[in-house]
Amino acid sequence: MRSEIKDKESRVEKFMKESFNRKISEFEIILNNMLIDKKYREIYNILSEEGLLGGLKAKTKVALLIYFRYYRDSQYLHILQKFNIKKELISKYKRKIGYQKMTHLIDKISQISDR
């Protein structure tokens, strides 16, 4: 009987370790819900066309979408605080993108929001 229990426990552990059963993070759920909104989806498409979202974690993607949606005012800071995302994450990624590419992205996004 104990061997059956250990056998079941080992099967459960093996099942949980497999990649297709990974735990979905809360930021992946938030990201999927954000993409329902048309503006977030358009911003997401622009960022992915520029190649900025490849290889990023869901938390960083959520932070970037919030930043580019509300870049004109400091409202994005309050939203980031609600999600427990630090401002430094945005600052770090803005430095990686560079000034010219940031202005190019902001111009593209502002054209969409002006429609």
Tab-separated table of C-alpha atoms in Angstrom:
chain	number	residue	atom	x	y	z
A	1	MET	CA	0.000	0.000	0.000
A	2	ARG	CA	2.822	2.428	0.808
A	3	SER	CA	4.510	1.595	-2.462
A	4	GLU	CA	1.306	2.495	-4.322
A	5	ILE	CA	1.181	5.860	-2.554
A	6	LYS	CA	4.832	6.576	-3.359
A	7	ASP	CA	4.245	5.490	-6.934
A	8	LYS	CA	1.296	7.892	-7.257
A	9	GLU	CA	3.305	10.711	-5.665
A	10	SER	CA	6.165	10.185	-8.093
A	11	ARG	CA	3.757	10.212	-11.052
A	12	VAL	CA	2.211	13.454	-9.805
A	13	GLU	CA	5.659	15.046	-9.385
A	14	LYS	CA	6.674	13.956	-12.880
A	15	PHE	CA	3.427	15.314	-14.294
A	16	MET	CA	3.920	18.678	-12.576
A	17	LYS	CA	7.504	18.993	-13.837
A	18	GLU	CA	6.595	18.657	-17.499
A	19	SER	CA	6.737	21.897	-19.436
A	20	PHE	CA	3.173	21.928	-20.729
A	21	ASN	CA	1.862	21.951	-17.167
A	22	ARG	CA	3.787	25.032	-16.098
A	23	LYS	CA	2.205	27.539	-13.780
A	24	ILE	CA	0.634	30.504	-15.545
A	25	SER	CA	1.752	33.750	-13.952
A	26	GLU	CA	-0.694	36.444	-12.962
A	27	PHE	CA	0.948	38.802	-15.466
A	28	GLU	CA	0.180	36.434	-18.347
A	29	ILE	CA	-3.472	36.564	-17.340
A	30	ILE	CA	-3.320	40.362	-17.050
A	31	LEU	CA	-1.625	40.584	-20.461
A	32	ASN	CA	-4.295	38.449	-22.117
A	33	ASN	CA	-7.021	40.609	-20.564
A	34	MET	CA	-5.276	43.797	-21.677
A	35	LEU	CA	-5.115	42.596	-25.277
A	36	ILE	CA	-8.903	42.513	-25.417
A	37	ASP	CA	-8.799	46.328	-25.443
A	38	LYS	CA	-8.262	47.680	-28.975
A	39	LYS	CA	-5.666	50.324	-28.058
A	40	TYR	CA	-3.539	47.892	-26.068
A	41	ARG	CA	-3.734	45.403	-28.948
A	42	GLU	CA	-2.573	48.046	-31.449
A	43	ILE	CA	0.302	49.095	-29.194
A	44	TYR	CA	1.223	45.434	-28.704
A	45	ASN	CA	1.272	44.910	-32.481
A	46	ILE	CA	3.514	47.952	-33.019
A	47	LEU	CA	5.954	46.845	-30.329
A	48	SER	CA	6.075	43.305	-31.671
A	49	GLU	CA	6.595	44.567	-35.257
A	50	GLU	CA	9.571	46.560	-33.997
A	51	GLY	CA	10.901	43.421	-32.319
A	52	LEU	CA	10.788	44.731	-28.760
A	53	LEU	CA	8.615	42.078	-27.136
A	54	GLY	CA	10.498	38.956	-28.158
A	55	GLY	CA	11.928	37.068	-25.207
A	56	LEU	CA	10.462	39.335	-22.543
A	57	LYS	CA	8.579	38.136	-19.512
A	58	ALA	CA	4.889	38.899	-19.249
A	59	LYS	CA	5.539	41.369	-16.419
A	60	THR	CA	7.797	43.480	-18.652
A	61	LYS	CA	5.298	43.333	-21.513
A	62	VAL	CA	2.524	44.554	-19.211
A	63	ALA	CA	4.743	47.379	-17.951
A	64	LEU	CA	5.645	48.489	-21.483
A	65	LEU	CA	2.037	48.413	-22.661
A	66	ILE	CA	0.956	50.542	-19.712
A	67	TYR	CA	3.826	52.979	-20.298
A	68	PHE	CA	3.130	53.452	-24.002
A	69	ARG	CA	-0.604	53.795	-23.413
A	70	TYR	CA	-0.210	56.579	-20.814
A	71	TYR	CA	3.207	58.068	-21.692
A	72	ARG	CA	1.837	61.625	-21.917
A	73	ASP	CA	1.152	61.965	-18.207
A	74	SER	CA	2.254	60.318	-14.991
A	75	GLN	CA	-0.885	58.188	-14.766
A	76	TYR	CA	1.156	55.148	-15.742
A	77	LEU	CA	3.088	55.381	-12.469
A	78	HIS	CA	-0.062	54.858	-10.418
A	79	ILE	CA	-1.135	51.913	-12.562
A	80	LEU	CA	2.309	50.324	-12.252
A	81	GLN	CA	2.110	50.675	-8.473
A	82	LYS	CA	-1.209	48.819	-8.459
A	83	PHE	CA	0.471	45.895	-10.235
A	84	ASN	CA	3.567	46.075	-7.974
A	85	ILE	CA	5.814	46.901	-10.916
A	86	LYS	CA	8.725	49.205	-10.142
A	87	LYS	CA	9.401	52.317	-12.202
A	88	GLU	CA	13.008	51.180	-12.574
A	89	LEU	CA	11.873	48.357	-14.859
A	90	ILE	CA	10.515	50.904	-17.339
A	91	SER	CA	13.574	53.147	-16.995
A	92	LYS	CA	15.910	50.224	-17.621
A	93	TYR	CA	14.054	49.147	-20.722
A	94	LYS	CA	13.795	52.724	-22.061
A	95	ARG	CA	17.589	52.961	-21.900
A	96	LYS	CA	17.901	49.670	-23.787
A	97	ILE	CA	15.559	50.879	-26.528
A	98	GLY	CA	17.351	54.184	-27.048
A	99	TYR	CA	16.143	57.726	-27.592
A	100	GLN	CA	15.650	57.619	-31.377
A	101	LYS	CA	13.681	54.395	-31.351
A	102	MET	CA	11.572	55.646	-28.416
A	103	THR	CA	10.605	58.805	-30.307
A	104	HIS	CA	9.846	56.710	-33.393
A	105	LEU	CA	7.600	54.394	-31.349
A	106	ILE	CA	5.840	57.269	-29.610
A	107	ASP	CA	5.164	58.917	-32.991
A	108	LYS	CA	3.651	55.694	-34.346
A	109	ILE	CA	1.515	55.193	-31.245
A	110	SER	CA	0.330	58.812	-31.218
A	111	GLN	CA	-0.793	58.429	-34.853
A	112	ILE	CA	-2.966	55.509	-33.791
A	113	SER	CA	-4.448	57.380	-30.844
A	114	ASP	CA	-5.229	60.406	-33.030
A	115	ARG	CA	-7.498	58.346	-35.272
